Amino acid sequence: MHGEDTDGRVVAAACSIVIDDLPDGLIVTDRFGRILAVNRAAARLTAVPAERAVGRDMSEVFPFRDNDGREWWKALDPEGGLRTRSRVPERPLHLPGGQELYVAARLVREPERCGDVERVTITLRDGGARARLERSRADLVSTVAHELRSPLTSVKGFTATLLAKWTRFTDEQKRVMLETVNNDADRVTRLITELLDVSRIESGRLELHRQVVDLPARARRAIAGRVAAGEQEERFRLVVGDDLPEMWLDQDKVDQILANLVENGVRHGRGTVTIEIESVEWGVAVSVRDEGEGVKPELAPRVFRQFWRGGNSRRRGGTGLGLFIVKGLVEAHGGTITVQRAPEGGAEFRFTMPTGTPDFA
Ligand SMILES: Nc1ncnc2c1ncn2[C@@H]1O[C@H](COP(=O)(O)OP(=O)(O)OP(=O)(O)O)[C@@H](O)[C@H]1O
Ligand SMILES: [Mg+2]
C-alpha cells in the first residue's frame, strides 16, 4: 500500500513536470469543474498561480467569457448535452480585464464513448500572438494590393490613352509611353516572383539544388549584371581570400543573394561597392559593403523585414522584399546574415554559409 502511494506520487510529479513543459496552457478539472491541475503556461497566460487555483471551482477561478459576454463554463455544461460529445472547439475568450485567449476543451469520458464525463482538459493559447499574425497578414494583403496597383494603373492609363488617341502622338511619344508600360509590366512580374519566394520561405517549401559553386565567379557575374544595367565598372571591387573551401550551394539562390546585396549597395549606398569573400572555420563569409550612409544600428533588425524600406528608399522604387528574401535564402543554406557599419562608413552586409554537402550525401 505504502509502495503504491510512493509510486503514485512519483507518477504525479513526473506528470506535473511534463505538463509544465507544454508550450500551451493546460487546465484539468473533474466533472464538477473542480480544478485538478494547472500548468505553468496556463498560470502565466491567466496570471493565476497554480496554487491559488487547484482544488477550487473552474467558474470561480477562471470565469471565461466569450465576446458576447456569455459564461463559457456554464455554456459548456460538461455533464449535460449529448453523451457522445467530447471535443469542444477552440474559441477566443476573455478573463475579466485579461487579454484574449484561445480556449479549447475535451470531455474525457469513461468508458471512452458515451460514458460519464470523468475529467475536462482545457488548453489555452495566447490570442495576442495570433491576432498580431492575422494583422500582419492583413497588412501584407493591403501592401501587395497597393504595390500591384500603382504599376497597373500606369499600364492601364497609357494603353487606354494610346488606343484612344493613337494618331495624335508622334512616334517618339508613343515609344516613351510603351517603354513605361514595358517597365511597369516588368515591375509587376518581379513583384510576383518575389512574393512567390516570400511564400516559399514562410512555408518552409524552399528547395535547394546543391552543386559546387564558384563564389568569386558568381560575384563577378553579379557585378557584370550591374555594369550591363549601366553602372560604371570602377564602382565595384572584388576581394577574394585564399584557400576557399569547396562550397556545395544552390547556384541560382547564391546569384539572387549577391544580386540583391550588390543592387542595394548601388541603390541605397554610395561610392565603391566591395564584395569580399573569405574562408571561415566552417565555410565562407561574404561581405558586401558600400560607402554610403549605412544602416543605423537601431534600424538593423528592421531591414530584414518584409516591405520595410528606409525613409527615402520608397521613392527609389523598391518593394522592401529584397533583404527578407536574402535572409530566407541564406538561412535555407544553414547560414546567417548580419548588417553592420563598414570600415569605410557605409553599410556592410555579411553572410556566412557552411560548406554544405551534396544532395545525395
Ligand atoms: N546598402 C545599404 N545602405 C543603406 N541602406 C540600405 C542598404 N541596403 C538596404 N538598405 C535599407 O534597407 C531597406 C530594405 O532593403 P530591401 O533590399 O529589403 O528593400 P528595397 O531595396 O527597398 O526593395 P527591393 O525589394 O527592390 O530590394 C532599404 O529600403 C534601405 O532603406
Ligand atoms: Mg533591395
Coordinates of C-alpha atoms and ligand atoms in Angstrom, one line a residue:
M1 CA 0.0 0.0 0.0
H2 CA 2.8 2.3 1.1
G3 CA 4.7 1.5 -2.1
E4 CA 1.8 2.2 -4.3
D5 CA 1.4 5.6 -2.7
T6 CA 5.0 6.5 -3.4
D7 CA 4.6 5.3 -6.9
G8 CA 1.6 7.4 -7.3
R9 CA 3.4 10.4 -6.0
V10 CA 6.3 9.8 -8.4
V11 CA 3.9 9.5 -11.3
A12 CA 2.1 12.7 -10.3
A13 CA 5.5 14.5 -10.0
A14 CA 6.5 13.3 -13.4
C15 CA 3.1 14.3 -14.9
S16 CA 3.5 17.8 -13.5
I17 CA 6.9 18.2 -15.0
V18 CA 5.6 17.1 -18.4
I19 CA 2.6 19.4 -18.3
D20 CA 4.8 22.3 -17.2
D21 CA 6.9 21.6 -20.3
L22 CA 3.9 22.1 -22.7
P23 CA 4.0 25.3 -24.8
D24 CA 0.3 25.8 -24.4
G25 CA -1.7 26.4 -21.2
L26 CA -3.4 23.4 -19.7
I27 CA -6.1 23.2 -17.0
V28 CA -7.7 19.9 -15.9
T29 CA -10.9 19.7 -13.9
D30 CA -13.1 16.9 -12.7
R31 CA -16.7 16.6 -14.0
F32 CA -17.9 19.1 -11.4
G33 CA -15.5 21.7 -12.5
R34 CA -13.1 21.3 -9.6
I35 CA -9.6 22.2 -10.8
L36 CA -7.2 19.3 -10.6
A37 CA -4.1 20.8 -12.3
V38 CA -2.9 24.0 -13.9
N39 CA 0.4 24.0 -15.8
R40 CA 2.9 26.8 -15.9
A41 CA 1.9 28.2 -19.2
A42 CA -1.8 28.5 -18.1
A43 CA -0.7 30.2 -14.9
R44 CA 1.3 32.7 -17.0
L45 CA -1.4 33.3 -19.5
T46 CA -4.2 33.8 -16.9
A47 CA -1.9 35.4 -14.2
V48 CA -3.5 33.0 -11.7
P49 CA -0.8 30.9 -9.9
A50 CA -1.5 27.2 -9.8
E51 CA -1.6 27.0 -6.0
R52 CA -4.5 29.5 -6.0
A53 CA -6.5 27.5 -8.5
V54 CA -6.1 23.8 -7.7
G55 CA -9.0 22.4 -5.6
R56 CA -11.2 25.4 -6.4
D57 CA -14.0 25.8 -8.8
M58 CA -13.4 26.5 -12.5
S59 CA -16.1 29.2 -12.9
E60 CA -14.9 31.0 -9.9
V61 CA -11.1 31.0 -10.7
F62 CA -11.3 31.2 -14.5
P63 CA -14.6 32.9 -15.3
F64 CA -14.0 32.8 -19.1
R65 CA -16.5 34.8 -21.2
D66 CA -17.0 34.9 -24.9
N67 CA -17.2 38.1 -27.0
D68 CA -20.9 38.4 -26.2
G69 CA -20.3 38.2 -22.5
R70 CA -21.6 34.7 -22.1
E71 CA -20.0 32.5 -19.4
W72 CA -18.1 29.8 -21.2
W73 CA -18.1 27.2 -18.4
K74 CA -21.8 27.4 -17.9
A75 CA -22.5 27.1 -21.6
L76 CA -20.0 24.2 -21.8
D77 CA -22.0 22.2 -19.1
P78 CA -19.8 19.1 -19.1
E79 CA -22.4 16.9 -17.6
G80 CA -25.2 18.0 -19.9
G81 CA -25.6 17.6 -23.6
L82 CA -25.1 14.6 -25.8
R83 CA -23.2 11.7 -24.3
T84 CA -21.2 11.4 -27.4
R85 CA -19.8 14.9 -27.1
S86 CA -16.1 15.1 -26.4
R87 CA -14.4 17.8 -28.4
V88 CA -15.1 21.4 -27.6
P89 CA -13.8 23.5 -30.5
E90 CA -11.4 26.4 -29.9
R91 CA -12.9 29.8 -29.3
P92 CA -11.5 33.2 -28.4
L93 CA -12.4 34.0 -24.8
H94 CA -11.5 36.6 -22.1
L95 CA -11.0 36.7 -18.4
P96 CA -12.1 39.9 -16.7
G97 CA -9.6 42.5 -17.6
G98 CA -7.4 39.9 -19.3
Q99 CA -6.2 39.6 -22.9
E100 CA -7.8 37.3 -25.4
L101 CA -7.0 33.6 -25.1
Y102 CA -7.9 30.8 -27.5
V103 CA -9.6 28.1 -25.4
A104 CA -10.4 24.5 -26.5
A105 CA -11.5 21.6 -24.3
R106 CA -12.0 17.9 -24.3
L107 CA -14.5 16.0 -22.2
V108 CA -12.8 12.8 -21.2
R109 CA -15.4 10.1 -20.8
E110 CA -15.2 6.7 -19.1
P111 CA -15.8 4.5 -20.9
E112 CA -14.4 6.4 -23.8
R113 CA -17.6 6.6 -25.9
C114 CA -20.9 7.5 -24.4
G115 CA -19.6 7.2 -20.8
D116 CA -19.8 9.7 -18.0
V117 CA -17.5 12.7 -18.1
E118 CA -14.5 11.9 -15.8
R119 CA -12.4 14.9 -16.5
V120 CA -12.3 18.0 -18.6
T121 CA -8.9 19.1 -20.2
I122 CA -8.7 22.7 -21.3
T123 CA -6.0 24.2 -23.5
L124 CA -5.2 27.9 -23.6
R125 CA -3.3 29.7 -26.3
D126 CA -2.2 33.3 -26.4
G127 CA -4.6 35.2 -28.6
G128 CA -2.3 38.3 -28.9
A129 CA 0.3 36.4 -30.9
R130 CA -2.3 35.1 -33.3
A131 CA -4.1 38.5 -33.6
R132 CA -0.7 40.0 -34.4
L133 CA -0.1 37.4 -37.1
E134 CA -3.6 37.9 -38.6
R135 CA -3.0 41.7 -38.5
S136 CA 0.4 41.2 -40.3
R137 CA -1.4 39.0 -42.9
A138 CA -4.0 41.7 -43.5
D139 CA -1.2 44.3 -43.8
L140 CA 0.5 42.0 -46.3
V141 CA -2.6 41.8 -48.4
S142 CA -3.1 45.6 -48.4
T143 CA 0.6 46.2 -49.1
V144 CA 0.6 43.8 -52.0
A145 CA -2.6 45.2 -53.4
H146 CA -1.1 48.7 -53.2
E147 CA 2.2 47.7 -54.8
L148 CA 0.4 46.0 -57.7
R149 CA -2.0 48.8 -58.2
S150 CA 0.4 51.6 -59.0
P151 CA 2.2 49.9 -62.0
L152 CA -1.1 48.5 -63.2
T153 CA -2.7 52.0 -63.1
S154 CA 0.1 53.3 -65.2
V155 CA -0.2 50.4 -67.7
K156 CA -3.9 50.9 -68.0
G157 CA -3.6 54.7 -68.3
F158 CA -1.0 54.6 -71.1
T159 CA -2.6 51.8 -73.1
A160 CA -6.0 53.5 -72.8
T161 CA -4.5 56.8 -74.0
L162 CA -2.7 55.2 -76.8
L163 CA -5.7 53.3 -78.0
A164 CA -8.0 56.3 -77.9
K165 CA -5.6 58.9 -79.4
W166 CA -3.1 56.8 -81.4
T167 CA -2.8 59.2 -84.4
R168 CA -2.3 62.3 -82.3
F169 CA 1.0 61.2 -80.9
T170 CA 4.4 61.3 -82.6
D171 CA 6.4 58.0 -82.8
E172 CA 8.8 59.3 -80.1
Q173 CA 5.9 60.0 -77.7
K174 CA 4.4 56.6 -78.4
R175 CA 7.8 55.0 -77.8
V176 CA 8.2 56.7 -74.4
M177 CA 4.7 55.6 -73.3
L178 CA 5.3 52.0 -74.4
E179 CA 8.6 51.9 -72.6
T180 CA 6.9 53.0 -69.4
V181 CA 4.3 50.3 -69.9
N182 CA 7.0 47.8 -70.5
N183 CA 8.9 48.8 -67.3
D184 CA 5.8 48.7 -65.2
A185 CA 4.9 45.2 -66.6
D186 CA 8.4 44.1 -65.5
R187 CA 7.8 45.6 -62.1
V188 CA 4.6 43.6 -61.7
T189 CA 6.3 40.4 -62.8
R190 CA 9.2 41.0 -60.5
L191 CA 6.9 41.7 -57.5
I192 CA 5.0 38.5 -58.2
T193 CA 8.2 36.4 -58.4
E194 CA 9.4 38.0 -55.1
L195 CA 6.0 37.2 -53.5
L196 CA 6.3 33.6 -54.5
D197 CA 9.8 33.4 -53.0
V198 CA 8.4 35.0 -49.8
S199 CA 5.6 32.5 -49.6
R200 CA 8.1 29.6 -50.2
I201 CA 10.3 30.9 -47.4
E202 CA 7.5 31.4 -45.0
S203 CA 6.0 28.0 -45.5
G204 CA 9.4 26.2 -45.5
R205 CA 8.9 25.0 -49.0
L206 CA 12.2 26.4 -50.4
E207 CA 14.1 23.7 -52.2
L208 CA 17.8 23.8 -52.6
H209 CA 19.6 22.1 -55.5
R210 CA 23.2 22.0 -54.3
Q211 CA 26.2 21.9 -56.6
V212 CA 29.8 23.1 -56.3
V213 CA 29.6 26.8 -56.6
D214 CA 32.5 29.1 -57.6
L215 CA 31.7 32.1 -55.4
P216 CA 34.2 34.5 -56.9
A217 CA 32.8 33.7 -60.3
R218 CA 29.3 34.3 -59.1
A219 CA 30.4 37.6 -57.5
R220 CA 31.9 38.7 -60.9
R221 CA 28.7 37.8 -62.5
A222 CA 26.6 39.9 -60.1
I223 CA 29.0 42.9 -60.8
A224 CA 28.7 42.3 -64.6
G225 CA 24.9 42.4 -64.2
R226 CA 25.1 45.9 -62.7
V227 CA 27.6 47.1 -65.3
A228 CA 25.3 45.8 -68.1
A229 CA 22.5 47.8 -66.4
G230 CA 24.6 51.0 -66.9
E231 CA 26.8 51.3 -63.8
Q232 CA 30.5 52.1 -64.1
E233 CA 32.8 49.2 -63.8
E234 CA 35.1 51.2 -61.5
R235 CA 32.3 51.3 -58.9
F236 CA 32.9 47.7 -57.9
R237 CA 35.7 45.9 -56.2
L238 CA 36.1 42.1 -55.6
V239 CA 38.4 40.8 -52.9
V240 CA 38.9 37.1 -52.7
G241 CA 40.7 35.4 -49.8
D242 CA 43.0 32.4 -50.1
D243 CA 42.1 28.8 -49.7
L244 CA 38.3 29.0 -50.2
P245 CA 36.8 25.6 -49.4
E246 CA 34.7 23.7 -51.9
M247 CA 31.2 25.0 -51.4
W248 CA 28.0 23.0 -52.1
L249 CA 25.3 25.6 -52.6
D250 CA 22.3 26.4 -54.7
Q251 CA 23.8 28.5 -57.5
D252 CA 20.7 30.3 -58.6
K253 CA 20.0 31.3 -55.0
V254 CA 23.5 32.4 -54.4
D255 CA 23.2 34.6 -57.6
Q256 CA 19.9 36.0 -56.2
I257 CA 21.6 36.8 -52.8
L258 CA 24.6 38.6 -54.4
A259 CA 22.5 40.4 -57.0
N260 CA 20.2 41.8 -54.2
L261 CA 23.1 42.9 -52.0
V262 CA 25.0 44.5 -54.8
E263 CA 21.9 46.2 -56.1
N264 CA 21.2 47.6 -52.6
G265 CA 24.8 48.8 -52.3
V266 CA 24.4 50.7 -55.6
R267 CA 20.8 51.9 -55.0
H268 CA 20.9 52.8 -51.3
G269 CA 24.6 53.3 -50.8
R270 CA 27.3 55.4 -52.4
G271 CA 30.9 55.1 -53.6
T272 CA 32.6 51.8 -54.2
V273 CA 30.7 48.6 -53.6
T274 CA 33.1 45.9 -52.4
I275 CA 32.4 42.2 -52.3
E276 CA 34.8 40.3 -50.1
I277 CA 34.9 36.6 -49.9
E278 CA 36.9 34.8 -47.3
S279 CA 37.1 31.4 -45.7
V280 CA 36.0 30.9 -42.1
E281 CA 36.3 27.9 -39.9
W282 CA 33.3 26.0 -41.3
G283 CA 32.6 27.7 -44.6
V284 CA 32.8 31.1 -46.2
A285 CA 31.9 34.6 -45.2
V286 CA 30.9 37.1 -47.9
S287 CA 30.5 40.8 -47.2
V288 CA 29.0 43.4 -49.5
R289 CA 29.8 46.9 -48.4
D290 CA 29.5 50.4 -49.7
E291 CA 30.5 53.9 -48.7
G292 CA 27.0 55.5 -48.3
E293 CA 25.1 56.4 -45.2
G294 CA 24.8 52.9 -43.9
V295 CA 22.0 51.4 -41.8
K296 CA 21.6 52.9 -38.3
P297 CA 22.2 50.3 -35.6
E298 CA 18.7 50.7 -34.2
L299 CA 17.2 50.0 -37.6
A300 CA 19.4 47.0 -38.3
P301 CA 16.8 44.3 -37.3
R302 CA 14.1 46.0 -39.4
V303 CA 15.9 46.0 -42.7
F304 CA 15.3 42.2 -43.0
R305 CA 11.6 42.5 -42.5
Q306 CA 9.1 42.2 -45.3
F307 CA 8.2 45.5 -47.0
W308 CA 10.4 47.6 -44.8
R309 CA 12.0 50.4 -46.6
G310 CA 14.0 53.2 -45.1
G311 CA 12.8 56.8 -45.2
N312 CA 13.6 58.0 -48.7
S313 CA 14.0 54.5 -50.2
R314 CA 10.3 54.4 -51.2
R315 CA 11.0 56.9 -54.0
R316 CA 13.7 54.7 -55.3
G317 CA 11.1 52.2 -56.4
G318 CA 12.0 49.0 -54.3
T319 CA 9.4 46.9 -52.6
G320 CA 11.3 46.2 -49.4
L321 CA 11.3 42.4 -50.0
G322 CA 14.9 42.1 -51.2
L323 CA 16.6 41.6 -47.8
F324 CA 13.8 39.5 -46.4
I325 CA 14.3 37.1 -49.3
V326 CA 18.1 37.3 -49.0
K327 CA 17.9 36.3 -45.3
G328 CA 15.5 33.5 -46.1
L329 CA 17.8 32.1 -48.8
V330 CA 20.9 32.4 -46.6
E331 CA 19.1 30.6 -43.7
A332 CA 17.9 27.9 -46.1
H333 CA 21.6 27.1 -46.6
G334 CA 22.2 26.9 -42.9
G335 CA 23.9 30.3 -42.9
T336 CA 23.4 33.6 -41.1
I337 CA 23.4 37.3 -42.2
T338 CA 24.0 40.5 -40.3
V339 CA 24.4 44.2 -41.1
Q340 CA 26.9 46.5 -39.5
R341 CA 28.8 49.6 -40.2
A342 CA 31.5 49.1 -42.9
P343 CA 35.1 50.4 -42.1
E344 CA 34.5 52.9 -44.9
G345 CA 31.4 54.2 -43.2
G346 CA 28.6 52.6 -45.3
A347 CA 26.5 49.5 -44.8
E348 CA 28.2 46.1 -44.6
F349 CA 26.0 43.1 -45.1
R350 CA 27.9 40.0 -44.2
F351 CA 26.7 36.4 -44.6
T352 CA 28.3 33.2 -43.7
M353 CA 27.5 29.8 -45.1
P354 CA 28.6 26.3 -44.1
T355 CA 30.4 24.4 -46.9
G356 CA 27.3 22.1 -47.3
T357 CA 27.3 18.6 -48.7
P358 CA 26.0 17.2 -52.0
D359 CA 22.2 16.5 -52.0
F360 CA 22.7 12.7 -52.1
A361 CA 25.2 12.6 -49.2
Ligands
LIG1 N1 23.5 49.2 -48.7 C1 22.5 49.9 -48.0 N2 22.7 51.1 -47.5 C2 21.8 51.8 -46.8 N3 20.5 51.3 -46.6 C3 20.2 50.1 -47.1 C4 21.2 49.3 -47.8 N4 20.6 48.2 -48.2 C5 19.3 48.2 -47.7 N5 19.1 49.4 -47.1 C6 17.8 49.8 -46.4 O1 17.1 48.6 -46.2 C7 15.8 48.7 -46.8 C8 15.3 47.4 -47.2 O2 16.1 46.8 -48.2 P1 15.5 45.7 -49.2 O3 16.5 45.3 -50.2 O4 14.8 44.7 -48.4 O5 14.3 46.6 -50.0 P2 14.5 47.6 -51.2 O6 15.9 47.6 -51.7 O7 13.9 48.9 -50.7 O8 13.5 47.0 -52.2 P3 13.7 45.6 -53.1 O9 12.5 44.8 -52.7 O10 13.6 46.1 -54.5 O11 15.0 45.1 -52.8 C9 16.0 49.7 -48.0 O12 14.8 50.3 -48.4 C10 17.0 50.6 -47.4 O13 16.4 51.6 -46.7
MG2 MG 16.8 45.8 -52.2

